[in-house]
Short mmCIF file of C-alpha atoms in Angstrom, two decimals:
data_model
loop_
_atom_site.label_atom_id
_atom_site.label_comp_id
_atom_site.label_asym_id
_atom_site.label_seq_id
_atom_site.Cartn_x
_atom_site.Cartn_y
_atom_site.Cartn_z
CA UNK A 471 23.01 116.22 -16.94
CA UNK A 472 24.67 118.43 -14.33
CA UNK A 473 22.11 120.55 -12.47
CA UNK A 474 22.40 124.25 -11.69
CA UNK A 475 22.76 123.34 -8.00
CA UNK A 476 25.77 121.15 -8.79
CA UNK A 477 27.32 123.89 -10.90
CA UNK A 478 26.79 126.49 -8.18
CA UNK A 479 28.36 124.15 -5.61
CA UNK A 480 31.29 123.62 -7.95
CA UNK A 481 31.62 127.39 -8.41
CA UNK A 482 31.72 127.92 -4.65
CA UNK A 483 34.45 125.31 -4.29
CA UNK A 484 36.46 126.94 -7.07
CA UNK A 485 35.99 130.36 -5.49
CA UNK A 486 37.64 129.15 -2.26
CA UNK A 487 40.82 128.50 -4.25
CA UNK A 488 40.75 131.33 -6.81
CA UNK A 489 40.13 135.04 -6.31
CA UNK A 490 37.72 136.93 -8.58
CA UNK A 491 40.44 138.01 -11.02
CA UNK A 492 41.91 134.49 -11.18
CA UNK A 493 38.67 132.54 -11.44
CA UNK A 494 37.73 131.35 -14.93
CA UNK A 495 34.86 129.34 -16.33
CA UNK A 496 37.42 126.61 -16.98
CA UNK A 497 38.08 126.33 -13.22
CA UNK A 498 34.37 125.99 -12.52
CA UNK A 499 33.80 123.61 -15.43
CA UNK A 500 36.61 121.33 -14.28
CA UNK A 501 35.17 121.30 -10.76
CA UNK A 502 31.68 120.53 -12.08
CA UNK A 503 32.82 117.91 -14.58
CA UNK A 504 31.56 119.77 -17.66
CA UNK A 505 33.12 121.77 -20.47
CA UNK A 506 33.51 125.57 -20.32
CA UNK A 507 31.37 125.73 -23.46
CA UNK A 508 28.49 124.11 -21.58
CA UNK A 509 28.67 126.85 -18.96
CA UNK A 510 28.69 129.53 -21.66
CA UNK A 511 25.61 127.94 -23.24
CA UNK A 512 23.80 127.85 -19.91
CA UNK A 513 24.83 131.19 -18.39
CA UNK A 514 26.45 133.26 -21.14
CA UNK A 515 29.49 134.50 -19.21
CA UNK A 516 31.37 134.22 -15.93
CA UNK A 517 29.74 137.41 -14.65
CA UNK A 518 26.26 136.14 -15.51
CA UNK A 519 26.96 132.85 -13.77
CA UNK A 520 28.27 134.58 -10.64
CA UNK A 521 25.20 136.85 -10.65
CA UNK A 522 22.98 133.76 -10.79
CA UNK A 523 24.94 132.33 -7.86
CA UNK A 524 24.52 135.61 -5.95
CA UNK A 525 20.77 135.52 -6.58
CA UNK A 526 20.62 131.96 -5.23
CA UNK A 527 22.72 133.03 -2.23
CA UNK A 528 20.22 135.79 -1.45
CA UNK A 529 17.63 133.10 -0.66
CA UNK A 530 19.94 130.93 1.43
CA UNK A 531 19.39 132.30 4.95
CA UNK A 532 16.02 130.65 5.81
CA UNK A 533 17.08 127.09 4.86
CA UNK A 534 20.44 127.50 6.62
CA UNK A 535 18.77 128.59 9.84
CA UNK A 536 16.10 125.88 9.55
CA UNK A 537 18.92 123.37 9.40
CA UNK A 538 20.60 124.92 12.44
CA UNK A 539 17.37 124.77 14.42
CA UNK A 540 16.75 121.16 13.40
CA UNK A 541 20.21 119.99 14.38
CA UNK A 542 20.53 121.78 17.73
CA UNK A 543 18.52 121.30 20.90
CA UNK A 544 18.01 124.99 21.70
CA UNK A 545 17.88 128.38 20.05
CA UNK A 546 20.96 129.43 22.00
CA UNK A 547 23.01 126.51 20.71
CA UNK A 548 21.75 127.26 17.18
CA UNK A 549 23.00 130.85 17.57
CA UNK A 550 26.43 129.57 18.56
CA UNK A 551 26.37 127.16 15.61
CA UNK A 552 25.64 130.12 13.33
CA UNK A 553 28.86 131.76 14.53
CA UNK A 554 30.71 128.53 13.75
CA UNK A 555 29.19 128.55 10.24
CA UNK A 556 30.45 132.08 9.70
CA UNK A 557 33.90 130.96 10.81
CA UNK A 558 34.12 128.63 7.81
CA UNK A 559 34.60 131.77 5.69
CA UNK A 560 37.93 132.13 7.50
CA UNK A 561 39.20 128.56 7.33
CA UNK A 562 42.58 130.18 6.64
CA UNK A 563 43.66 133.82 6.28
CA UNK A 564 44.05 133.23 2.52
CA UNK A 565 40.52 131.85 2.29
CA UNK A 566 39.16 134.90 4.09
CA UNK A 567 41.16 137.22 1.81
CA UNK A 568 39.55 135.61 -1.25
CA UNK A 569 36.10 135.84 0.32
CA UNK A 570 36.67 139.51 1.03
CA UNK A 571 37.72 140.06 -2.58
CA UNK A 572 34.36 138.68 -3.72
CA UNK A 573 32.63 140.78 -1.05
CA UNK A 574 34.26 143.88 -2.53
CA UNK A 575 32.47 143.14 -5.80
CA UNK A 576 29.20 142.61 -3.91
CA UNK A 577 29.61 145.99 -2.23
CA UNK A 578 30.60 148.02 -5.28
CA UNK A 579 28.66 146.45 -8.16
CA UNK A 580 24.96 147.41 -7.92
CA UNK A 581 23.82 144.23 -9.66
CA UNK A 582 25.55 142.09 -7.04
CA UNK A 583 24.81 144.36 -4.09
CA UNK A 584 21.04 143.97 -4.39
CA UNK A 585 21.44 140.25 -3.66
CA UNK A 586 23.90 140.89 -0.82
CA UNK A 587 21.44 143.23 0.90
CA UNK A 588 18.56 140.77 0.55
CA UNK A 589 20.64 138.05 2.19
CA UNK A 590 21.84 140.37 4.97
CA UNK A 591 18.29 141.43 5.84
CA UNK A 592 17.06 137.84 5.80
CA UNK A 593 19.98 136.77 8.00
CA UNK A 594 19.24 139.46 10.57
CA UNK A 595 15.59 138.41 10.69
CA UNK A 596 16.64 134.82 11.30
CA UNK A 597 19.04 135.86 14.08
CA UNK A 598 16.28 137.92 15.68
CA UNK A 599 13.95 134.94 15.50
CA UNK A 600 16.53 132.79 17.29
CA UNK A 601 16.99 135.47 19.96
CA UNK A 602 13.21 135.60 20.53
CA UNK A 603 13.13 131.81 20.75
CA UNK A 604 16.00 131.82 23.26
CA UNK A 605 14.05 134.33 25.38
CA UNK A 606 10.91 132.18 25.18
CA UNK A 607 12.93 129.09 26.14
CA UNK A 608 14.22 130.85 29.24
CA UNK A 609 17.85 130.97 28.12
CA UNK A 610 17.98 134.77 27.73
CA UNK A 611 16.48 137.41 29.98
CA UNK A 612 13.19 138.91 28.87
CA UNK A 613 14.65 142.40 29.26
CA UNK A 614 16.69 141.72 26.11
CA UNK A 615 15.60 143.81 23.13
CA UNK A 616 15.55 141.04 20.53
CA UNK A 617 15.89 143.38 17.56
CA UNK A 618 18.85 145.31 18.96
CA UNK A 619 20.56 142.18 20.27
CA UNK A 620 20.20 140.54 16.84
CA UNK A 621 21.77 143.59 15.24
CA UNK A 622 24.68 143.43 17.69
CA UNK A 623 25.17 139.71 17.09
CA UNK A 624 25.25 140.33 13.34
CA UNK A 625 27.86 143.07 13.75
CA UNK A 626 30.02 141.05 16.14
CA UNK A 627 30.03 137.85 14.09
CA UNK A 628 30.89 139.73 10.91
CA UNK A 629 33.52 141.89 12.56
CA UNK A 630 35.06 138.90 14.30
CA UNK A 631 36.14 137.55 10.93
CA UNK A 632 38.24 140.67 10.37
CA UNK A 633 39.75 140.76 13.85
CA UNK A 634 40.61 137.05 13.72
CA UNK A 635 42.41 137.59 10.41
CA UNK A 636 44.42 140.35 12.09
CA UNK A 637 45.36 138.57 15.33
CA UNK A 638 45.15 134.91 14.16
CA UNK A 639 44.90 133.72 17.74
CA UNK A 640 43.62 130.15 17.69
CA UNK A 641 41.02 128.80 15.27
CA UNK A 642 38.46 131.21 13.84
CA UNK A 643 35.46 129.34 15.27
CA UNK A 644 36.79 129.56 18.83
CA UNK A 645 37.55 133.27 18.33
CA UNK A 646 34.03 133.95 17.10
CA UNK A 647 32.40 131.85 19.80
CA UNK A 648 34.27 133.80 22.47
CA UNK A 649 33.11 137.14 21.03
CA UNK A 650 29.51 135.94 20.70
CA UNK A 651 29.50 134.66 24.27
CA UNK A 652 30.77 138.03 25.48
CA UNK A 653 27.79 139.71 23.80
CA UNK A 654 25.32 137.20 25.21
CA UNK A 655 26.78 137.08 28.75
CA UNK A 656 24.75 139.98 30.23
CA UNK A 657 21.52 138.38 29.00
CA UNK A 658 22.12 134.75 29.96
CA UNK A 659 19.96 133.19 32.61
CA UNK A 660 22.13 130.93 34.73
CA UNK A 661 20.70 127.42 35.09
CA UNK A 662 19.29 126.68 38.50
CA UNK A 663 21.79 124.95 40.73
CA UNK A 664 20.62 121.75 42.38
CA UNK A 665 20.30 122.03 46.13
CA UNK A 666 23.08 120.24 47.98
CA UNK A 667 21.97 116.92 49.39
CA UNK A 668 21.58 116.87 53.13
CA UNK A 669 22.86 113.92 55.12
CA UNK A 670 20.12 111.85 56.63
CA UNK A 671 19.89 111.92 60.39
CA UNK A 672 19.48 108.51 61.95
CA UNK A 673 16.53 108.23 64.29
#
């Protein structure tokens, strides 16, 4: 039996290829390897299934950031990896356009928006936690206001998707990394340079 997780993953794959007005339960069913009738039995309608997906998405920030922390040696590198994760939403301009079409529903439909806001707040908390960890690790200056810097990082990474789609200069991940690094630059603590070796004097 196909699990809800497999169906949600199939829905996300289908959503990268079909906008909200094009997407049908048949697209998702074909991707998941089930019949459209099975999806109707389980969820009732396309809207109900997408709402269930949105509810699951609202809880996704903590596990995503745990994975980033586990797979990167420092909080600073995990922050940069987060920007790269965001860049996957803009694999191509068409992909980003479809993602923005779904975002429009999240912003205007109250039932969807409640899940969007929960995820956004959780994401900002996770970014702030990484900033605090980077300060504790000695990568960022202690004068940094972790809460405000996290807010700025959130704004810059989100806004970078839009500006990349406009300029399309290089890959999206490089564009976002450059913008993130510009935000972090005033707070970075330069690594100590090794002292130059002195030639030994023969005695």
